[in-house]
Coordinates of N, CA and C in Angstrom, one line a residue:
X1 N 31.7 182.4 133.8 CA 33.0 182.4 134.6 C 32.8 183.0 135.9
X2 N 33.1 182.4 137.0 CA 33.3 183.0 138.1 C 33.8 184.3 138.0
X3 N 33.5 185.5 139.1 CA 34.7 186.4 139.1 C 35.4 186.4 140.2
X4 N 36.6 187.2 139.8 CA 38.2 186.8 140.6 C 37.9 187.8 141.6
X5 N 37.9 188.1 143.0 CA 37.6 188.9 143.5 C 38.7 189.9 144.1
X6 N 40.2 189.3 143.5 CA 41.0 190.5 143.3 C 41.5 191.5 142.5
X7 N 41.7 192.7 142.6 CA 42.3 193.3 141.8 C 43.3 192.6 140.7
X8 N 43.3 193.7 139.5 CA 44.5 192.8 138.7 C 45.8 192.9 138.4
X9 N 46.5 193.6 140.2 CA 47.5 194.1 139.8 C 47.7 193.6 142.0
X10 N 48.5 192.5 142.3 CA 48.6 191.8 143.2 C 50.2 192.0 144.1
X11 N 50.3 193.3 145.0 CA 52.1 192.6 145.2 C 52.2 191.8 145.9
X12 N 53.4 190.8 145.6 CA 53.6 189.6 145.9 C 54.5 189.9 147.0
X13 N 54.1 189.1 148.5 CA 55.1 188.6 149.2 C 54.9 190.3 150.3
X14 N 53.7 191.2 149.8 CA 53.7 192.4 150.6 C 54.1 193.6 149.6
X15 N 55.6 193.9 150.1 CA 56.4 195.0 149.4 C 57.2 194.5 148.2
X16 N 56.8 193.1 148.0 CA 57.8 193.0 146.8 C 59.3 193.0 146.6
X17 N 59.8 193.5 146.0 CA 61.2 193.9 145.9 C 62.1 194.7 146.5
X18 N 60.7 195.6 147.2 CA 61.2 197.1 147.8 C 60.9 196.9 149.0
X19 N 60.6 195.9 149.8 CA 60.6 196.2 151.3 C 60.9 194.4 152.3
X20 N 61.5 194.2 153.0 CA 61.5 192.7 153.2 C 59.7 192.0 153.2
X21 N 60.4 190.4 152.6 CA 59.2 190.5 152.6 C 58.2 189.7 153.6
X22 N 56.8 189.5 153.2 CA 55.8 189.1 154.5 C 56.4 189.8 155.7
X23 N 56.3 191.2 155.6 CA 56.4 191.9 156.9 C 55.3 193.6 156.6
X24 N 54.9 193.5 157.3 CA 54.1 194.9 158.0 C 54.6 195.7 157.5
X25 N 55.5 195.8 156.9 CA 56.4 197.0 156.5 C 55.8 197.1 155.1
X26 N 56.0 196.0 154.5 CA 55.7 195.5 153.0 C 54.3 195.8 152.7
X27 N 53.7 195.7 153.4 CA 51.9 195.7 153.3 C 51.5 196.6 153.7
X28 N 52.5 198.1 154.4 CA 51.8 199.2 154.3 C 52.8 199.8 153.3
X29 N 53.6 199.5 152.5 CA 54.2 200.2 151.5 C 53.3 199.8 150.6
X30 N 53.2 198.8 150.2 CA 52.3 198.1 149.0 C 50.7 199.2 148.7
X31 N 50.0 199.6 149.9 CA 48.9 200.3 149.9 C 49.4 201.9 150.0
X32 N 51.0 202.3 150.3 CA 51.1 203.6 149.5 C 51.1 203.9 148.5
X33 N 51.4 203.0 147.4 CA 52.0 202.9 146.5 C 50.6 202.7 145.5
X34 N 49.3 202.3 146.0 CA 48.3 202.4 145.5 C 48.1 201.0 145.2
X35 N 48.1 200.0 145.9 CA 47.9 198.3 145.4 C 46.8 198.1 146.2
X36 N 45.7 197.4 146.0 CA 44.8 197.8 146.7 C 44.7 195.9 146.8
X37 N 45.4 194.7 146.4 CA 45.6 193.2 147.0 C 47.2 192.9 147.2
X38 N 47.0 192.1 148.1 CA 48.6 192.1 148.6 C 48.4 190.5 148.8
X39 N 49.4 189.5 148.2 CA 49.7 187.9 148.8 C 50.9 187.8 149.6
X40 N 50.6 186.8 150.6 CA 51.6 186.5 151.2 C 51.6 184.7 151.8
X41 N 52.5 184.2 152.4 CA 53.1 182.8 152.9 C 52.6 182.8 154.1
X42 N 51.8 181.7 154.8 CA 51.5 181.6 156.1 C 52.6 180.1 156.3
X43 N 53.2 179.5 157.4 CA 53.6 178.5 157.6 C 53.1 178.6 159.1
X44 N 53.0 177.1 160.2 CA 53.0 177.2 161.1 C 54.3 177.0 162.4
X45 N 54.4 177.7 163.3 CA 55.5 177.5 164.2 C 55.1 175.9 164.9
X46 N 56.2 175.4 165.8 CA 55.9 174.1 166.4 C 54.8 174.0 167.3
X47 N 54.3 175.3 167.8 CA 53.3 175.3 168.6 C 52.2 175.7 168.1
X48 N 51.8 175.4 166.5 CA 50.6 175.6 166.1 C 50.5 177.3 165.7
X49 N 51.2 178.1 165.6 CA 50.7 179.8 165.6 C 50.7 179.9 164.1
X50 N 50.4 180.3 163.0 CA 50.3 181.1 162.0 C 51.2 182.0 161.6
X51 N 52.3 182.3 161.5 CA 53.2 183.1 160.9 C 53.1 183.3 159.1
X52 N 54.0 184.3 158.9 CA 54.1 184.9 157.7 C 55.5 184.6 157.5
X53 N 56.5 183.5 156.8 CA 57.4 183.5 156.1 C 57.1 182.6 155.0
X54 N 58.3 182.3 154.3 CA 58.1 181.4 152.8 C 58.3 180.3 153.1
X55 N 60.5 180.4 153.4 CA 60.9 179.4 153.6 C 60.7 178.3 154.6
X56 N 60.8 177.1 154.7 CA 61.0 176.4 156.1 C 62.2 176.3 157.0
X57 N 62.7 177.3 156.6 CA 64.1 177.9 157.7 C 64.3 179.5 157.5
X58 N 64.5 179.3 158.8 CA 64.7 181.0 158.9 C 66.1 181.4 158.4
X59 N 67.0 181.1 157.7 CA 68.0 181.9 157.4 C 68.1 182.9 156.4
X60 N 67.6 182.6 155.6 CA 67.3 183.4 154.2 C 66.5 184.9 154.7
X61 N 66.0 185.1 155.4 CA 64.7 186.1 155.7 C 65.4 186.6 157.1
X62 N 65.6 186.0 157.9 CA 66.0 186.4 159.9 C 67.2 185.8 159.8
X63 N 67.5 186.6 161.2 CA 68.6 186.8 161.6 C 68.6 185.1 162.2
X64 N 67.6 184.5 162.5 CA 67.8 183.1 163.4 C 68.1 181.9 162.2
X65 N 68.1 180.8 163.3 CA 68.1 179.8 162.9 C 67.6 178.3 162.6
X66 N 67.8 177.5 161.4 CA 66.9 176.2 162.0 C 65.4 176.0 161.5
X67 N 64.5 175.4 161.5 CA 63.4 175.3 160.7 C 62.5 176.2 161.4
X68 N 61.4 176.7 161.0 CA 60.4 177.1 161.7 C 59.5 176.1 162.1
X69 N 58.9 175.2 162.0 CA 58.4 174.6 162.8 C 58.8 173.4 163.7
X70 N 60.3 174.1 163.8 CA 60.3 173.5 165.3 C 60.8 174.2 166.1
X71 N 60.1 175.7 165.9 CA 60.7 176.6 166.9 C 58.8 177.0 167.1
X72 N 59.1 176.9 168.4 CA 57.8 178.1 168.9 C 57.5 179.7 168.8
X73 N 56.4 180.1 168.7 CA 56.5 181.4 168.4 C 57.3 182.5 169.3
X74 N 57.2 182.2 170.7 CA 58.2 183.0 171.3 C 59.3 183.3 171.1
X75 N 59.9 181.9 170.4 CA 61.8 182.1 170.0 C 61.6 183.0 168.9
X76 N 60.7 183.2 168.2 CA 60.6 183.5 166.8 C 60.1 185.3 166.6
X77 N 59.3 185.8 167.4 CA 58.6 186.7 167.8 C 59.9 188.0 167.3
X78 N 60.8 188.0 168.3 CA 61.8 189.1 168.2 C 62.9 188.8 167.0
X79 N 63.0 188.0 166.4 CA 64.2 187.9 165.4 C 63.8 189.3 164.5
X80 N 64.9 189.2 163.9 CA 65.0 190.3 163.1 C 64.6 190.2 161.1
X81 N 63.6 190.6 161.0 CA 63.3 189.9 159.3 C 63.3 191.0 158.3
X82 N 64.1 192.1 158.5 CA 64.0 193.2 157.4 C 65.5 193.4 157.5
X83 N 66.6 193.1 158.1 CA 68.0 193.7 158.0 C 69.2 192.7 156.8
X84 N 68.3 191.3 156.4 CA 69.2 191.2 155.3 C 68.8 192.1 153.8
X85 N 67.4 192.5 153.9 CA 67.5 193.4 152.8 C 68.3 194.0 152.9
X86 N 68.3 195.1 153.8 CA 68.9 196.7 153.9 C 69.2 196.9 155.5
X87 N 69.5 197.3 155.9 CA 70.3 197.8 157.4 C 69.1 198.6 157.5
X88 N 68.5 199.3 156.3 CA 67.3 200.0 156.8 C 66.3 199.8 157.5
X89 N 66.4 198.6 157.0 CA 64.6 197.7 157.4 C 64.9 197.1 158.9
X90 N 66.4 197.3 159.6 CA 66.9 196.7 160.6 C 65.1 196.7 161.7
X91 N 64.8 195.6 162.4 CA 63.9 196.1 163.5 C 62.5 195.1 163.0
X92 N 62.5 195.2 161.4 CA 61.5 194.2 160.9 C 61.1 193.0 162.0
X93 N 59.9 192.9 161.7 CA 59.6 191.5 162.4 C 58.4 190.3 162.2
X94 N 58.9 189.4 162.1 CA 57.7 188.0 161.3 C 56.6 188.4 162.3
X95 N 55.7 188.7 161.4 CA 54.0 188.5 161.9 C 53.3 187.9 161.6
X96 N 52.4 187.5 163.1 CA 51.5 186.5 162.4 C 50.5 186.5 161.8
X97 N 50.0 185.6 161.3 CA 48.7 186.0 160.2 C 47.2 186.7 161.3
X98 N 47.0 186.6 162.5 CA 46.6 187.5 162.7 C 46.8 188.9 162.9
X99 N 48.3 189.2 163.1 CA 48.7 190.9 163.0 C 48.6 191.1 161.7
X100 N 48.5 190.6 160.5 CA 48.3 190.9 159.5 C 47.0 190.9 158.4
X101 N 46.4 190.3 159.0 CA 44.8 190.2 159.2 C 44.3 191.7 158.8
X102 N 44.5 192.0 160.2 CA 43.6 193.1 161.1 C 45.2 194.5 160.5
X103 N 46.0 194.2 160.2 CA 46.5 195.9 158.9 C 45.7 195.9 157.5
X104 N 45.7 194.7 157.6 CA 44.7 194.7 156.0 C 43.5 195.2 155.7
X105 N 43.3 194.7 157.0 CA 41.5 195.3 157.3 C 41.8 196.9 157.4
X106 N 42.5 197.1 158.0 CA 42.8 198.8 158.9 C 43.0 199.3 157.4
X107 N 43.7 198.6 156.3 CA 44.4 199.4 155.1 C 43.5 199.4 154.0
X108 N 42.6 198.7 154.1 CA 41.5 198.3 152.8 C 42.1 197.8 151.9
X109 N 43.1 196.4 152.4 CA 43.5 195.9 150.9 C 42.5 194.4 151.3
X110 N 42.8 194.1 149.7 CA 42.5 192.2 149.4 C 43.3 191.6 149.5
X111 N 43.3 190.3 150.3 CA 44.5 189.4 150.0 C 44.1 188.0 149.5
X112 N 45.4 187.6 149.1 CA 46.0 186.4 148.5 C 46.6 185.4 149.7
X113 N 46.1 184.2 150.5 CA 46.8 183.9 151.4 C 47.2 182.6 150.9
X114 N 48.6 182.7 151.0 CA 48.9 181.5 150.4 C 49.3 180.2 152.0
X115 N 48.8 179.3 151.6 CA 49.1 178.1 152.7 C 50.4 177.5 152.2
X116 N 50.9 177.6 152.9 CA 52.4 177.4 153.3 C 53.2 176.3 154.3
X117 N 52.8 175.3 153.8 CA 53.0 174.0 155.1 C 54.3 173.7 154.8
X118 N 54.9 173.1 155.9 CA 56.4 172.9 156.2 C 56.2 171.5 155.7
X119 N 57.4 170.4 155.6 CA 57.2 169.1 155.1 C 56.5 168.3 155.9
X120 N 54.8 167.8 155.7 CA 54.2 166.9 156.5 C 53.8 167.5 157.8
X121 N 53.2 168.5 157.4 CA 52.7 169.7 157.9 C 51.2 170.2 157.4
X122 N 50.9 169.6 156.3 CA 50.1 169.9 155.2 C 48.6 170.3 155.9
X123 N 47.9 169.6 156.8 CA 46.6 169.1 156.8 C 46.4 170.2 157.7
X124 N 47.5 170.0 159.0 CA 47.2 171.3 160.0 C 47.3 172.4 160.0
X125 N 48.3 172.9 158.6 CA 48.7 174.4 158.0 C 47.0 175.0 157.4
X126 N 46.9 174.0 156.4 CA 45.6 174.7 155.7 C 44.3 174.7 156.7
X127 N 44.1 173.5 158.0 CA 42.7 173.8 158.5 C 43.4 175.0 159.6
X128 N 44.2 175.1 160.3 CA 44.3 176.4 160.8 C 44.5 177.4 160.4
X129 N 44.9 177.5 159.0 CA 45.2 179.2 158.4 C 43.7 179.4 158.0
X130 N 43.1 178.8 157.4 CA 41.4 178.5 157.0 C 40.4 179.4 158.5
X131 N 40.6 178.5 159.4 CA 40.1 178.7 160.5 C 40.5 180.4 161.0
X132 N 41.5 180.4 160.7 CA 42.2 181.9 161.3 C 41.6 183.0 160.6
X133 N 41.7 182.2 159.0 CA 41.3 183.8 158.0 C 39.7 183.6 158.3
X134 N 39.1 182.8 158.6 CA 37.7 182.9 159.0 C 36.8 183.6 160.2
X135 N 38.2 183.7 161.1 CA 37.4 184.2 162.4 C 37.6 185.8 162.3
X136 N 38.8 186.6 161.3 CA 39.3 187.5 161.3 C 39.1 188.2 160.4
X137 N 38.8 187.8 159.0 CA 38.5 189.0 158.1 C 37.2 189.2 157.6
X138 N 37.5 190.0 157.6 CA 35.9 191.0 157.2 C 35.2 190.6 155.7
X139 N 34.0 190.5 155.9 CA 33.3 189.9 154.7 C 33.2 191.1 153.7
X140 N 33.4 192.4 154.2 CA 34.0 193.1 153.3 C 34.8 193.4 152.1
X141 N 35.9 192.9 152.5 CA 37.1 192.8 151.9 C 37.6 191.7 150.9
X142 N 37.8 191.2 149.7 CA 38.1 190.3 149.3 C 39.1 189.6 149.5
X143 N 38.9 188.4 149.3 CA 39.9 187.1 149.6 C 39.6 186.0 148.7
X144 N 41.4 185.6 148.8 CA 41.3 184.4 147.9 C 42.2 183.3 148.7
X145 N 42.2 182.1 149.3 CA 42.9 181.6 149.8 C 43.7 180.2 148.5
X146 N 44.9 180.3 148.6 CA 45.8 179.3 147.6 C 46.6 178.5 148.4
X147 N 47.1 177.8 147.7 CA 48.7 177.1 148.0 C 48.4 175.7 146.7
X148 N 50.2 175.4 146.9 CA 50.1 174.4 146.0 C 50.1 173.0 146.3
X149 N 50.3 172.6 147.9 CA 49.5 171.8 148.7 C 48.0 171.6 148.7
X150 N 47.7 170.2 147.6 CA 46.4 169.9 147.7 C 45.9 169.2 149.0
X151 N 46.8 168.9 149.4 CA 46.9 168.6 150.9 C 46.1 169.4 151.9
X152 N 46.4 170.7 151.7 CA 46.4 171.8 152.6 C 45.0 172.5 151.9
X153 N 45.1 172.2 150.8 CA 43.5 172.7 150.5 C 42.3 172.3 150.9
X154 N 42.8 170.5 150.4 CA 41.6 169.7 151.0 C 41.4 170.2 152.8
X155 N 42.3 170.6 153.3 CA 42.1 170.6 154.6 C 41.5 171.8 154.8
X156 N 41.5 173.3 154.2 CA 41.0 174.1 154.5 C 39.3 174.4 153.7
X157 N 39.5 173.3 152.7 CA 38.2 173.1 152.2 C 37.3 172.5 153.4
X158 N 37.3 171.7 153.8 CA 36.7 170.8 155.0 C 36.8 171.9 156.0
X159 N 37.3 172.4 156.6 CA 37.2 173.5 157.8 C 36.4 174.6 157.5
X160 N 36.4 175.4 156.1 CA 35.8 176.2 155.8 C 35.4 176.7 154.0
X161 N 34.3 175.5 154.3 CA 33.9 175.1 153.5 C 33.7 177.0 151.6
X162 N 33.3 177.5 152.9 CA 32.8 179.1 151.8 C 34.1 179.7 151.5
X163 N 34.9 179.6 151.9 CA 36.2 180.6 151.2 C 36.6 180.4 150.1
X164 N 36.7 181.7 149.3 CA 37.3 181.4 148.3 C 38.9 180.8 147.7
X165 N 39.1 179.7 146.9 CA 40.1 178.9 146.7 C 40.7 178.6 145.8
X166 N 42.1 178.9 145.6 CA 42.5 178.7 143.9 C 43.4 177.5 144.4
X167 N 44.1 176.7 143.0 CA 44.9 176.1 143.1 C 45.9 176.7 142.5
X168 N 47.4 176.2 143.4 CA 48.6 176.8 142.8 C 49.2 175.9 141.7
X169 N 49.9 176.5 140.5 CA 50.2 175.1 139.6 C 51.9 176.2 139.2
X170 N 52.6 175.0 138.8 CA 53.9 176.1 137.8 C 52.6 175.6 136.1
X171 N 52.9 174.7 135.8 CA 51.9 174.5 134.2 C 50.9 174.4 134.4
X172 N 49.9 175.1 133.5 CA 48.4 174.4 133.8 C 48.7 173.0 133.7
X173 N 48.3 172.2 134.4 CA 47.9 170.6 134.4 C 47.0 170.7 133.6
X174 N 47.2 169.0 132.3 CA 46.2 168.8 131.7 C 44.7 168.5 132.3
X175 N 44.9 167.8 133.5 CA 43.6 167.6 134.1 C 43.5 168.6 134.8
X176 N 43.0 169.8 134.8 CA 42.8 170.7 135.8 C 41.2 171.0 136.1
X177 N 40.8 170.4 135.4 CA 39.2 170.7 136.1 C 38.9 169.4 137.0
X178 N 39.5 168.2 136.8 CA 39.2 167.8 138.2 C 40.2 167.8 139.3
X179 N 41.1 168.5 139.0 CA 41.7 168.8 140.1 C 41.3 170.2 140.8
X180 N 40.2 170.8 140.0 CA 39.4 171.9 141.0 C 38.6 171.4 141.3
X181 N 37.7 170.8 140.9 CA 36.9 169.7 140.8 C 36.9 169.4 142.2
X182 N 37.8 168.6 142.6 CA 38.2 168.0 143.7 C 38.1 168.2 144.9
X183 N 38.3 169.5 144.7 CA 39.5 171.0 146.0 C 38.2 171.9 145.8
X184 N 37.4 171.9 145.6 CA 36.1 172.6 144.8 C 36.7 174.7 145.0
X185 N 38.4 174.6 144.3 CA 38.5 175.5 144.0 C 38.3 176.5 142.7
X186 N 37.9 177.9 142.8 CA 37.2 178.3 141.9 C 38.5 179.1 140.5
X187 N 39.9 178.7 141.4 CA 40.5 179.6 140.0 C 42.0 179.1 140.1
X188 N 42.3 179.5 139.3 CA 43.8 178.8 139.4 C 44.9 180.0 139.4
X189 N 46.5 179.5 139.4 CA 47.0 180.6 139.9 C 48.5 180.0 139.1
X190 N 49.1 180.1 138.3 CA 50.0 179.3 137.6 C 51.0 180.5 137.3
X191 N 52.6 179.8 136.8 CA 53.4 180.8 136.7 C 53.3 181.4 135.0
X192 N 53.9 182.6 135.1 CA 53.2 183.2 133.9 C 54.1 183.0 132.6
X193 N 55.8 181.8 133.2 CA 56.5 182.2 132.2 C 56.4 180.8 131.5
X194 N 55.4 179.4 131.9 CA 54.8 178.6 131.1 C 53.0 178.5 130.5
X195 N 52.6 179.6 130.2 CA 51.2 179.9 130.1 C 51.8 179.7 128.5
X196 N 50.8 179.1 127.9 CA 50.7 179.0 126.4 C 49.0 179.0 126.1
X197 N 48.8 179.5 124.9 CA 47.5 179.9 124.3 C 46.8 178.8 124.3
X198 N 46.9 177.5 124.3 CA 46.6 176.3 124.5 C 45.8 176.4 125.7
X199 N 46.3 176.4 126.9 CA 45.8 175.9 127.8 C 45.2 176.7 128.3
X200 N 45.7 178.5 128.0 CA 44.6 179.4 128.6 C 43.4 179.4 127.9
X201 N 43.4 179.3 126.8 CA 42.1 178.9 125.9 C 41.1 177.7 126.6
X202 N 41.7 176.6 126.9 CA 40.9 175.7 127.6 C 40.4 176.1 128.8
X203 N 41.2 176.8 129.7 CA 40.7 177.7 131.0 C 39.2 178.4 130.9
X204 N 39.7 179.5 129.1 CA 38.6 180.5 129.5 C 37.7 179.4 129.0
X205 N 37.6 178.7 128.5 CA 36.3 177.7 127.8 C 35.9 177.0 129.2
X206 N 36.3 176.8 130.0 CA 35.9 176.5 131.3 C 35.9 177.2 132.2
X207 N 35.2 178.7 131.9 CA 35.1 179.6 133.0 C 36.0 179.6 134.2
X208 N 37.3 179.2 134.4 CA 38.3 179.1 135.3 C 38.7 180.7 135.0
X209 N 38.9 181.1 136.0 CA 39.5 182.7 136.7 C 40.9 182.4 136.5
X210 N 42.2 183.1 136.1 CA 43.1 182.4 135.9 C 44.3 183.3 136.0
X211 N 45.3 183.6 137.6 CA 46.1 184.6 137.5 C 47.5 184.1 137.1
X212 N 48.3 184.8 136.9 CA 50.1 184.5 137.3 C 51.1 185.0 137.2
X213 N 51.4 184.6 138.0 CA 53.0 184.8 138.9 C 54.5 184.5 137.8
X214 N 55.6 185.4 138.6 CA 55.6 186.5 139.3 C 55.9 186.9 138.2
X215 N 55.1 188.2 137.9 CA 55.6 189.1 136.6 C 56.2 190.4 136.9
X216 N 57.0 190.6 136.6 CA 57.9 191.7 136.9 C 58.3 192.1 135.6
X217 N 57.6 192.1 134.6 CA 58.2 192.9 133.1 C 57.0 193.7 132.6
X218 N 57.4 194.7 131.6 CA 55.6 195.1 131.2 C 55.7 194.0 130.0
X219 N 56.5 194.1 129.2 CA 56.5 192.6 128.4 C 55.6 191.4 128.5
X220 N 55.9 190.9 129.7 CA 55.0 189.5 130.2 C 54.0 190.0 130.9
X221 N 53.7 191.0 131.0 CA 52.5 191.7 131.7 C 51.5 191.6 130.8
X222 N 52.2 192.2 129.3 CA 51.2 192.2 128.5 C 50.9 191.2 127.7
X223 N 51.5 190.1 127.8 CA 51.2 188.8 127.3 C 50.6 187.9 128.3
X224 N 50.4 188.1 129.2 CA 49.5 187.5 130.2 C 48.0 188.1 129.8
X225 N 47.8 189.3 129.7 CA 46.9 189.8 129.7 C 45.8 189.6 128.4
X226 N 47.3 189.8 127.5 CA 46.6 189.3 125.8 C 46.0 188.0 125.9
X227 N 46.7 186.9 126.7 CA 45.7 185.4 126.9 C 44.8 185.2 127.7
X228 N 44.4 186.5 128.8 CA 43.0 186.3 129.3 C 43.4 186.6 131.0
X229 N 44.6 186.5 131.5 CA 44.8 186.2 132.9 C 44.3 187.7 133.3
X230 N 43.5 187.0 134.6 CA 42.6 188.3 135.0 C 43.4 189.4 136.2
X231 N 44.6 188.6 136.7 CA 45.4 189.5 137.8 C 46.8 188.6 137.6
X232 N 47.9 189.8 138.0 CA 49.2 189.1 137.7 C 50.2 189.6 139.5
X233 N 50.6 188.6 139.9 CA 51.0 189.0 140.9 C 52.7 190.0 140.5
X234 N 52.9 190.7 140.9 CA 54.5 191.0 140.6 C 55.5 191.4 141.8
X235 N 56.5 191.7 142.0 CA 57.4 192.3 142.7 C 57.6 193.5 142.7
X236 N 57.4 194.0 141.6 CA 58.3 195.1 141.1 C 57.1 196.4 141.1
X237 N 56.6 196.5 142.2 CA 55.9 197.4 142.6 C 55.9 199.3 142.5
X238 N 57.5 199.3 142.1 CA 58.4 200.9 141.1 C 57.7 200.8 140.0
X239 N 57.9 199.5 139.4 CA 57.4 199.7 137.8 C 56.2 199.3 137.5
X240 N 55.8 198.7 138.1 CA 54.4 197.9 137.7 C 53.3 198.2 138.3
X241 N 52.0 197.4 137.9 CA 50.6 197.8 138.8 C 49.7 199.2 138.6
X242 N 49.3 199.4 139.6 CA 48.2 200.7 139.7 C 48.3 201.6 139.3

């Protein structure tokens, strides 16, 4: 079996539940708190830049409006992305996957980058986020690059060829070794509240590395773990992890 080169205890999205998320804020809470990998969403702005949000519109997360990629980074730079949490976080702000590169590096965590392409977006999301995490992080530090755009894998497969690559799934797929196969990804990344003994059994019989999302209970923590899953991403960074 391959090994997974993250820790097995992942906050998702940065800060999780406790700090807005994919922000700077989130990713140096996450490494107070003792998390030593952090995942997060790259999408791209209309002008090609690399940002850290989820959605393909900024409403849910910023104060702005409208899709992101059809806003350029400059309209996008000053919005505000921590004040619908809390009034606290007022000042938050989307960064891009190079400001968040280079805290990671500064903080000693591992990350999880997930490729995040807007609709028909796919091909240029994963060879530029590929290309970015390539020129920027440290061969020190571990990395796993995902999404559930095979689209966007194939593309950052082809850009850069050596990075490490999982695929994203909600069920294991029955065909899942040629669908790594394919994407010549080394592990999979599936949600943890359809994992059945069945298919993690087939995993570990095919040396597949195998994490999942999003666990936020010690309950499903420990049934992930009883089936083999070697890191679980969660939220809930108060109760869970390190």
């Amino acid at each position: 079996m391959a090994r997974y080169p993250l820790s097995p205890w992942i906050a998702h999205r940065g800060g999780g539940c406790l700090a807005p998320e994919n922000t700077l804020e989130g990713f140096r809470l996450a490494a107070r708190l003792g998390f030593q990998a952090v995942e997060f969403d790259v999408m791209l702005t209309r002008d090609q830049v690399p940002i850290l949000i989820h959605d393909e519109t900024l409403e849910r997360t910023t104060d702005g409006r409208g899709g992101v990629a059809e806003r350029d980074w400059d309209e996008l730079a000053d919005l505000d992305a921590g004040r619908w949490l809390h009034r606290s976080w007022s000042g938050a702000r989307i960064p891009r996957l190079t400001d968040v590169l280079a805290l990671c590096t500064d903080l000693g965590l591992g990350v999880n980058v997930e490729i995040k392409p807007a609709a028909g977006h796919d091909e240029a999301t994963g060879r530029l986020v590929a290309e970015g995490v390539a020129a920027a992080w440290p061969a020190t530090l571990p990395l796993v690059v995902s999404s559930f755009s095979e689209a966007a894998l194939a593309a950052a497969r082809d850009a850069v060829p050596e990075q490490p690559r999982a695929l994203l799934v909600e069920a294991i797929p029955g065909d899942f070794g040629a669908r790594l196969a394919r994407l010549d990804c080394a592990f999979l990344h599936a949600r943890a509240v359809d994992l059945t003994v069945t298919a993690t059994q087939e995993l570990a019989a095919a040396g597949v590395p195998l994490a999942a999302y999003t666990v936020n209970s010690p309950e499903v923590a420990a049934r992930c773990f009883a089936l083999g899953v070697v890191a679980l991403f969660t939220d809930r960074l108060d109760c869970l992890g390190p």
